[in-house]
Amino acid sequence: MIYLRRLCSQKVLVDLLAINPVTIGQVIGQTRTLMDAQKITVSQTAHYFSSAQELRDWAEGGATTSRMDLSQALSHPALTGMPRSDFQALIDRITVPYQATIEQRRHRKRGGDRRPGTRGGVFRQKITDADRVLATVLSQRKLCAQQTLADLFGVSRGTIRNAIEDVRPLLEQDPYVPTLAERRFTTAADVLASATGNSKTPC
């Protein structure tokens, strides 16, 4: 379940549980097959851990990762134009139809249903679904250019462009209406400086 919710890679689970990677792969495949048969789905977590130590520190003491800190900063109301509770509600509404859109695309590429037990491209995305929604909201508010968003999230401009192209139609079907940002930033450093400067304002 940890893997299927995309908290980490199989390699991290191998390091964390000290289990043979083949065994991990078999267990995940068998579990996925059973879940597919029962039509059970799980949502992607907003967090991703790149090492066993990161996951352990978070689980045992709530330690945050640099990615969590970044998402927290960029989701500040001064940047998203809405309270954090409203932004989280937006993510909750968009995530399910977004995942359905991605699966439909994969279905077309495969030319049919995914074979039971296969990975299904779980780690093709370089940022989480929540961060994709966040990047699209910031883009729609014209807070900064796509290249600046790519610099912020540490991915290519193509990844940001694809995220926006996927999420934007879903936002257009949602009651959410973007408001233009009061200021447009030219660099990632400027965006982060603004988020830091507004960190003490009400959320």
PDB file of C-alpha atoms in Angstrom:
ATOM      1  CA  MET A   1       0.000   0.000   0.000  1.00  0.00           C
ATOM      2  CA  ILE A   2       2.891   2.352   0.726  1.00  0.00           C
ATOM      3  CA  TYR A   3       4.177   1.803  -2.802  1.00  0.00           C
ATOM      4  CA  LEU A   4       0.760   2.011  -4.464  1.00  0.00           C
ATOM      5  CA  ARG A   5       0.090   5.308  -2.690  1.00  0.00           C
ATOM      6  CA  ARG A   6       3.408   6.489  -4.182  1.00  0.00           C
ATOM      7  CA  LEU A   7       5.100   7.386  -0.936  1.00  0.00           C
ATOM      8  CA  CYS A   8       8.365   5.917  -2.185  1.00  0.00           C
ATOM      9  CA  SER A   9      10.012   3.636  -4.721  1.00  0.00           C
ATOM     10  CA  GLN A  10      10.478  -0.106  -4.386  1.00  0.00           C
ATOM     11  CA  LYS A  11      14.169   0.501  -3.718  1.00  0.00           C
ATOM     12  CA  VAL A  12      13.292   2.591  -0.651  1.00  0.00           C
ATOM     13  CA  LEU A  13      11.025  -0.205   0.602  1.00  0.00           C
ATOM     14  CA  VAL A  14      13.852  -2.700   0.110  1.00  0.00           C
ATOM     15  CA  ASP A  15      16.154  -0.504   2.199  1.00  0.00           C
ATOM     16  CA  LEU A  16      13.478   0.145   4.808  1.00  0.00           C
ATOM     17  CA  LEU A  17      12.288  -3.443   5.274  1.00  0.00           C
ATOM     18  CA  ALA A  18      15.530  -5.272   4.415  1.00  0.00           C
ATOM     19  CA  ILE A  19      13.630  -7.553   2.047  1.00  0.00           C
ATOM     20  CA  ASN A  20      14.786  -8.950  -1.290  1.00  0.00           C
ATOM     21  CA  PRO A  21      13.688  -6.658  -4.163  1.00  0.00           C
ATOM     22  CA  VAL A  22      12.213  -9.629  -6.040  1.00  0.00           C
ATOM     23  CA  THR A  23      10.019 -10.411  -3.038  1.00  0.00           C
ATOM     24  CA  ILE A  24       8.866  -6.797  -2.799  1.00  0.00           C
ATOM     25  CA  GLY A  25       7.982  -6.774  -6.487  1.00  0.00           C
ATOM     26  CA  GLN A  26       6.030 -10.029  -6.200  1.00  0.00           C
ATOM     27  CA  VAL A  27       4.074  -8.844  -3.164  1.00  0.00           C
ATOM     28  CA  ILE A  28       3.174  -5.560  -4.849  1.00  0.00           C
ATOM     29  CA  GLY A  29       2.138  -7.353  -8.033  1.00  0.00           C
ATOM     30  CA  GLN A  30      -0.043  -9.849  -6.171  1.00  0.00           C
ATOM     31  CA  THR A  31      -1.660  -7.139  -4.055  1.00  0.00           C
ATOM     32  CA  ARG A  32      -2.357  -4.983  -7.099  1.00  0.00           C
ATOM     33  CA  THR A  33      -3.970  -7.936  -8.877  1.00  0.00           C
ATOM     34  CA  LEU A  34      -6.302  -8.544  -5.931  1.00  0.00           C
ATOM     35  CA  MET A  35      -7.173  -4.867  -5.696  1.00  0.00           C
ATOM     36  CA  ASP A  36      -7.857  -4.678  -9.427  1.00  0.00           C
ATOM     37  CA  ALA A  37     -10.168  -7.678  -9.156  1.00  0.00           C
ATOM     38  CA  GLN A  38     -12.083  -6.017  -6.324  1.00  0.00           C
ATOM     39  CA  LYS A  39     -11.983  -2.627  -8.094  1.00  0.00           C
ATOM     40  CA  ILE A  40     -10.240  -1.097  -5.088  1.00  0.00           C
ATOM     41  CA  THR A  41      -8.299   2.080  -5.722  1.00  0.00           C
ATOM     42  CA  VAL A  42      -6.092   4.181  -3.472  1.00  0.00           C
ATOM     43  CA  SER A  43      -5.268   7.852  -3.784  1.00  0.00           C
ATOM     44  CA  GLN A  44      -1.768   9.217  -4.233  1.00  0.00           C
ATOM     45  CA  THR A  45      -0.298  10.810  -1.146  1.00  0.00           C
ATOM     46  CA  ALA A  46       0.849  14.408  -1.262  1.00  0.00           C
ATOM     47  CA  HIS A  47       4.265  13.315   0.051  1.00  0.00           C
ATOM     48  CA  TYR A  48       7.086  11.456  -1.647  1.00  0.00           C
ATOM     49  CA  PHE A  49      10.168  10.114   0.119  1.00  0.00           C
ATOM     50  CA  SER A  50      13.384   9.510  -1.801  1.00  0.00           C
ATOM     51  CA  SER A  51      15.121   7.525   0.944  1.00  0.00           C
ATOM     52  CA  ALA A  52      14.291   5.110   3.739  1.00  0.00           C
ATOM     53  CA  GLN A  53      15.694   7.560   6.286  1.00  0.00           C
ATOM     54  CA  GLU A  54      13.397  10.354   5.079  1.00  0.00           C
ATOM     55  CA  LEU A  55      10.339   8.118   5.417  1.00  0.00           C
ATOM     56  CA  ARG A  56      11.441   6.834   8.823  1.00  0.00           C
ATOM     57  CA  ASP A  57      12.133  10.332  10.165  1.00  0.00           C
ATOM     58  CA  TRP A  58       8.714  11.508   8.996  1.00  0.00           C
ATOM     59  CA  ALA A  59       6.854   8.489  10.373  1.00  0.00           C
ATOM     60  CA  GLU A  60       8.598   8.556  13.741  1.00  0.00           C
ATOM     61  CA  GLY A  61       8.877  12.270  14.404  1.00  0.00           C
ATOM     62  CA  GLY A  62       7.044  14.160  11.707  1.00  0.00           C
ATOM     63  CA  ALA A  63      10.241  15.468  10.140  1.00  0.00           C
ATOM     64  CA  THR A  64       9.629  17.217   6.841  1.00  0.00           C
ATOM     65  CA  THR A  65      11.550  16.870   3.606  1.00  0.00           C
ATOM     66  CA  SER A  66      12.751  19.701   1.395  1.00  0.00           C
ATOM     67  CA  ARG A  67       9.944  18.834  -1.057  1.00  0.00           C
ATOM     68  CA  MET A  68       7.331  19.143   1.689  1.00  0.00           C
ATOM     69  CA  ASP A  69       8.756  22.475   2.775  1.00  0.00           C
ATOM     70  CA  LEU A  70       8.676  23.709  -0.813  1.00  0.00           C
ATOM     71  CA  SER A  71       5.049  22.669  -1.341  1.00  0.00           C
ATOM     72  CA  GLN A  72       4.098  24.271   1.949  1.00  0.00           C
ATOM     73  CA  ALA A  73       5.746  27.530   0.971  1.00  0.00           C
ATOM     74  CA  LEU A  74       4.279  27.637  -2.533  1.00  0.00           C
ATOM     75  CA  SER A  75       0.763  26.873  -1.307  1.00  0.00           C
ATOM     76  CA  HIS A  76       0.741  29.996   0.866  1.00  0.00           C
ATOM     77  CA  PRO A  77      -2.492  31.993   0.349  1.00  0.00           C
ATOM     78  CA  ALA A  78      -0.461  34.956  -0.862  1.00  0.00           C
ATOM     79  CA  LEU A  79       0.623  32.837  -3.831  1.00  0.00           C
ATOM     80  CA  THR A  80      -2.420  30.627  -4.493  1.00  0.00           C
ATOM     81  CA  GLY A  81      -4.943  33.404  -3.850  1.00  0.00           C
ATOM     82  CA  MET A  82      -6.999  31.263  -1.476  1.00  0.00           C
ATOM     83  CA  PRO A  83      -6.881  29.951   2.119  1.00  0.00           C
ATOM     84  CA  ARG A  84      -4.982  26.701   2.590  1.00  0.00           C
ATOM     85  CA  SER A  85      -8.215  24.885   3.483  1.00  0.00           C
ATOM     86  CA  ASP A  86      -9.791  25.959   0.182  1.00  0.00           C
ATOM     87  CA  PHE A  87      -6.688  24.954  -1.745  1.00  0.00           C
ATOM     88  CA  GLN A  88      -6.669  21.510  -0.120  1.00  0.00           C
ATOM     89  CA  ALA A  89     -10.349  21.109  -0.949  1.00  0.00           C
ATOM     90  CA  LEU A  90      -9.528  21.978  -4.559  1.00  0.00           C
ATOM     91  CA  ILE A  91      -6.808  19.321  -4.645  1.00  0.00           C
ATOM     92  CA  ASP A  92      -9.229  16.760  -3.205  1.00  0.00           C
ATOM     93  CA  ARG A  93     -11.781  17.568  -5.913  1.00  0.00           C
ATOM     94  CA  ILE A  94      -9.307  17.547  -8.795  1.00  0.00           C
ATOM     95  CA  THR A  95      -7.134  14.538  -7.907  1.00  0.00           C
ATOM     96  CA  VAL A  96      -9.636  11.779  -8.715  1.00  0.00           C
ATOM     97  CA  PRO A  97     -10.663  13.073 -12.171  1.00  0.00           C
ATOM     98  CA  TYR A  98      -6.999  13.876 -12.866  1.00  0.00           C
ATOM     99  CA  GLN A  99      -5.954  10.303 -12.150  1.00  0.00           C
ATOM    100  CA  ALA A 100      -8.813   9.072 -14.346  1.00  0.00           C
ATOM    101  CA  THR A 101      -7.559  11.295 -17.180  1.00  0.00           C
ATOM    102  CA  ILE A 102      -4.031   9.906 -16.884  1.00  0.00           C
ATOM    103  CA  GLU A 103      -5.283   6.311 -16.810  1.00  0.00           C
ATOM    104  CA  GLN A 104      -7.415   6.911 -19.915  1.00  0.00           C
ATOM    105  CA  ARG A 105      -4.343   8.200 -21.720  1.00  0.00           C
ATOM    106  CA  ARG A 106      -2.310   5.157 -20.693  1.00  0.00           C
ATOM    107  CA  HIS A 107      -5.165   2.910 -21.800  1.00  0.00           C
ATOM    108  CA  ARG A 108      -5.056   4.478 -25.257  1.00  0.00           C
ATOM    109  CA  LYS A 109      -1.263   4.091 -25.459  1.00  0.00           C
ATOM    110  CA  ARG A 110      -1.458   0.449 -24.341  1.00  0.00           C
ATOM    111  CA  GLY A 111      -4.331  -0.267 -26.692  1.00  0.00           C
ATOM    112  CA  GLY A 112      -6.173  -2.030 -23.897  1.00  0.00           C
ATOM    113  CA  ASP A 113      -6.358  -2.723 -20.179  1.00  0.00           C
ATOM    114  CA  ARG A 114      -3.187  -2.940 -18.093  1.00  0.00           C
ATOM    115  CA  ARG A 115      -1.993  -6.487 -17.531  1.00  0.00           C
ATOM    116  CA  PRO A 116      -2.683  -7.689 -13.962  1.00  0.00           C
ATOM    117  CA  GLY A 117       0.174  -7.088 -11.560  1.00  0.00           C
ATOM    118  CA  THR A 118       2.140  -4.675 -13.723  1.00  0.00           C
ATOM    119  CA  ARG A 119       3.446  -1.430 -12.277  1.00  0.00           C
ATOM    120  CA  GLY A 120       1.227   0.726 -14.456  1.00  0.00           C
ATOM    121  CA  GLY A 121       3.721   3.574 -14.643  1.00  0.00           C
ATOM    122  CA  VAL A 122       3.407   4.511 -10.996  1.00  0.00           C
ATOM    123  CA  PHE A 123       6.617   6.535 -10.986  1.00  0.00           C
ATOM    124  CA  ARG A 124       6.461   8.156 -14.389  1.00  0.00           C
ATOM    125  CA  GLN A 125       5.395  11.407 -12.796  1.00  0.00           C
ATOM    126  CA  LYS A 126       8.268  13.492 -11.478  1.00  0.00           C
ATOM    127  CA  ILE A 127       6.075  15.544  -9.133  1.00  0.00           C
ATOM    128  CA  THR A 128       3.022  14.593  -7.122  1.00  0.00           C
ATOM    129  CA  ASP A 129      -0.533  15.171  -8.286  1.00  0.00           C
ATOM    130  CA  ALA A 130      -0.940  17.824  -5.594  1.00  0.00           C
ATOM    131  CA  ASP A 131       2.114  19.702  -6.887  1.00  0.00           C
ATOM    132  CA  ARG A 132       0.744  19.499 -10.426  1.00  0.00           C
ATOM    133  CA  VAL A 133      -2.451  21.179  -9.276  1.00  0.00           C
ATOM    134  CA  LEU A 134      -0.372  23.726  -7.378  1.00  0.00           C
ATOM    135  CA  ALA A 135       1.781  24.514 -10.419  1.00  0.00           C
ATOM    136  CA  THR A 136      -1.326  24.946 -12.575  1.00  0.00           C
ATOM    137  CA  VAL A 137      -2.985  27.283 -10.079  1.00  0.00           C
ATOM    138  CA  LEU A 138       0.161  29.426  -9.896  1.00  0.00           C
ATOM    139  CA  SER A 139       0.359  29.471 -13.689  1.00  0.00           C
ATOM    140  CA  GLN A 140      -3.284  30.460 -14.100  1.00  0.00           C
ATOM    141  CA  ARG A 141      -2.755  33.299 -11.665  1.00  0.00           C
ATOM    142  CA  LYS A 142       0.147  34.394 -13.908  1.00  0.00           C
ATOM    143  CA  LEU A 143       2.430  34.419 -10.893  1.00  0.00           C
ATOM    144  CA  CYS A 144       5.431  33.510 -13.026  1.00  0.00           C
ATOM    145  CA  ALA A 145       6.498  31.830 -16.279  1.00  0.00           C
ATOM    146  CA  GLN A 146       6.479  28.057 -16.802  1.00  0.00           C
ATOM    147  CA  GLN A 147      10.281  27.972 -16.751  1.00  0.00           C
ATOM    148  CA  THR A 148      10.240  29.605 -13.320  1.00  0.00           C
ATOM    149  CA  LEU A 149       7.797  26.939 -12.111  1.00  0.00           C
ATOM    150  CA  ALA A 150      10.107  24.273 -13.523  1.00  0.00           C
ATOM    151  CA  ASP A 151      13.022  25.793 -11.610  1.00  0.00           C
ATOM    152  CA  LEU A 152      10.946  25.849  -8.419  1.00  0.00           C
ATOM    153  CA  PHE A 153       9.898  22.203  -8.621  1.00  0.00           C
ATOM    154  CA  GLY A 154      13.226  20.987  -9.968  1.00  0.00           C
ATOM    155  CA  VAL A 155      11.776  19.460 -13.146  1.00  0.00           C
ATOM    156  CA  SER A 156      11.871  20.233 -16.852  1.00  0.00           C
ATOM    157  CA  ARG A 157       9.682  22.863 -18.453  1.00  0.00           C
ATOM    158  CA  GLY A 158       8.053  20.030 -20.414  1.00  0.00           C
ATOM    159  CA  THR A 159       6.926  18.376 -17.170  1.00  0.00           C
ATOM    160  CA  ILE A 160       5.319  21.622 -16.019  1.00  0.00           C
ATOM    161  CA  ARG A 161       3.730  22.182 -19.429  1.00  0.00           C
ATOM    162  CA  ASN A 162       2.248  18.679 -19.420  1.00  0.00           C
ATOM    163  CA  ALA A 163       0.942  19.151 -15.887  1.00  0.00           C
ATOM    164  CA  ILE A 164      -0.796  22.382 -16.839  1.00  0.00           C
ATOM    165  CA  GLU A 165      -2.274  20.867 -20.000  1.00  0.00           C
ATOM    166  CA  ASP A 166      -3.668  17.967 -17.960  1.00  0.00           C
ATOM    167  CA  VAL A 167      -4.967  19.907 -14.970  1.00  0.00           C
ATOM    168  CA  ARG A 168      -6.243  23.114 -16.592  1.00  0.00           C
ATOM    169  CA  PRO A 169      -9.309  21.503 -18.270  1.00  0.00           C
ATOM    170  CA  LEU A 170     -10.305  20.006 -14.928  1.00  0.00           C
ATOM    171  CA  LEU A 171      -9.988  23.369 -13.191  1.00  0.00           C
ATOM    172  CA  GLU A 172     -12.147  24.924 -15.908  1.00  0.00           C
ATOM    173  CA  GLN A 173     -14.885  22.422 -15.048  1.00  0.00           C
ATOM    174  CA  ASP A 174     -14.572  23.229 -11.340  1.00  0.00           C
ATOM    175  CA  PRO A 175     -16.232  26.151  -9.514  1.00  0.00           C
ATOM    176  CA  TYR A 176     -12.721  27.456  -8.875  1.00  0.00           C
ATOM    177  CA  VAL A 177     -12.067  30.786 -10.610  1.00  0.00           C
ATOM    178  CA  PRO A 178      -8.437  31.982 -10.675  1.00  0.00           C
ATOM    179  CA  THR A 179      -7.593  35.523  -9.698  1.00  0.00           C
ATOM    180  CA  LEU A 180      -4.605  37.307 -11.170  1.00  0.00           C
ATOM    181  CA  ALA A 181      -1.626  37.688  -8.849  1.00  0.00           C
ATOM    182  CA  GLU A 182      -0.805  41.200  -7.712  1.00  0.00           C
ATOM    183  CA  ARG A 183       2.805  40.681  -8.764  1.00  0.00           C
ATOM    184  CA  ARG A 184       4.538  38.608 -11.433  1.00  0.00           C
ATOM    185  CA  PHE A 185       7.878  37.078 -10.473  1.00  0.00           C
ATOM    186  CA  THR A 186      10.732  36.492 -12.877  1.00  0.00           C
ATOM    187  CA  THR A 187      12.831  33.996 -10.920  1.00  0.00           C
ATOM    188  CA  ALA A 188      12.302  31.065  -8.573  1.00  0.00           C
ATOM    189  CA  ALA A 189      14.281  32.900  -5.914  1.00  0.00           C
ATOM    190  CA  ASP A 190      11.867  35.826  -6.084  1.00  0.00           C
ATOM    191  CA  VAL A 191       8.867  33.524  -5.643  1.00  0.00           C
ATOM    192  CA  LEU A 192      10.419  31.781  -2.640  1.00  0.00           C
ATOM    193  CA  ALA A 193      11.456  35.097  -1.109  1.00  0.00           C
ATOM    194  CA  SER A 194       7.872  36.288  -1.386  1.00  0.00           C
ATOM    195  CA  ALA A 195       6.571  33.092   0.203  1.00  0.00           C
ATOM    196  CA  THR A 196       9.071  33.461   3.056  1.00  0.00           C
ATOM    197  CA  GLY A 197       8.181  37.113   3.510  1.00  0.00           C
ATOM    198  CA  ASN A 198       4.504  36.211   3.815  1.00  0.00           C
ATOM    199  CA  SER A 199       5.094  33.228   6.112  1.00  0.00           C
ATOM    200  CA  LYS A 200       3.870  35.095   9.164  1.00  0.00           C
ATOM    201  CA  THR A 201       0.643  36.286   7.596  1.00  0.00           C
ATOM    202  CA  PRO A 202      -2.649  34.467   8.363  1.00  0.00           C
ATOM    203  CA  CYS A 203      -3.188  31.230   6.423  1.00  0.00           C
TER     204      CYS A 203
END
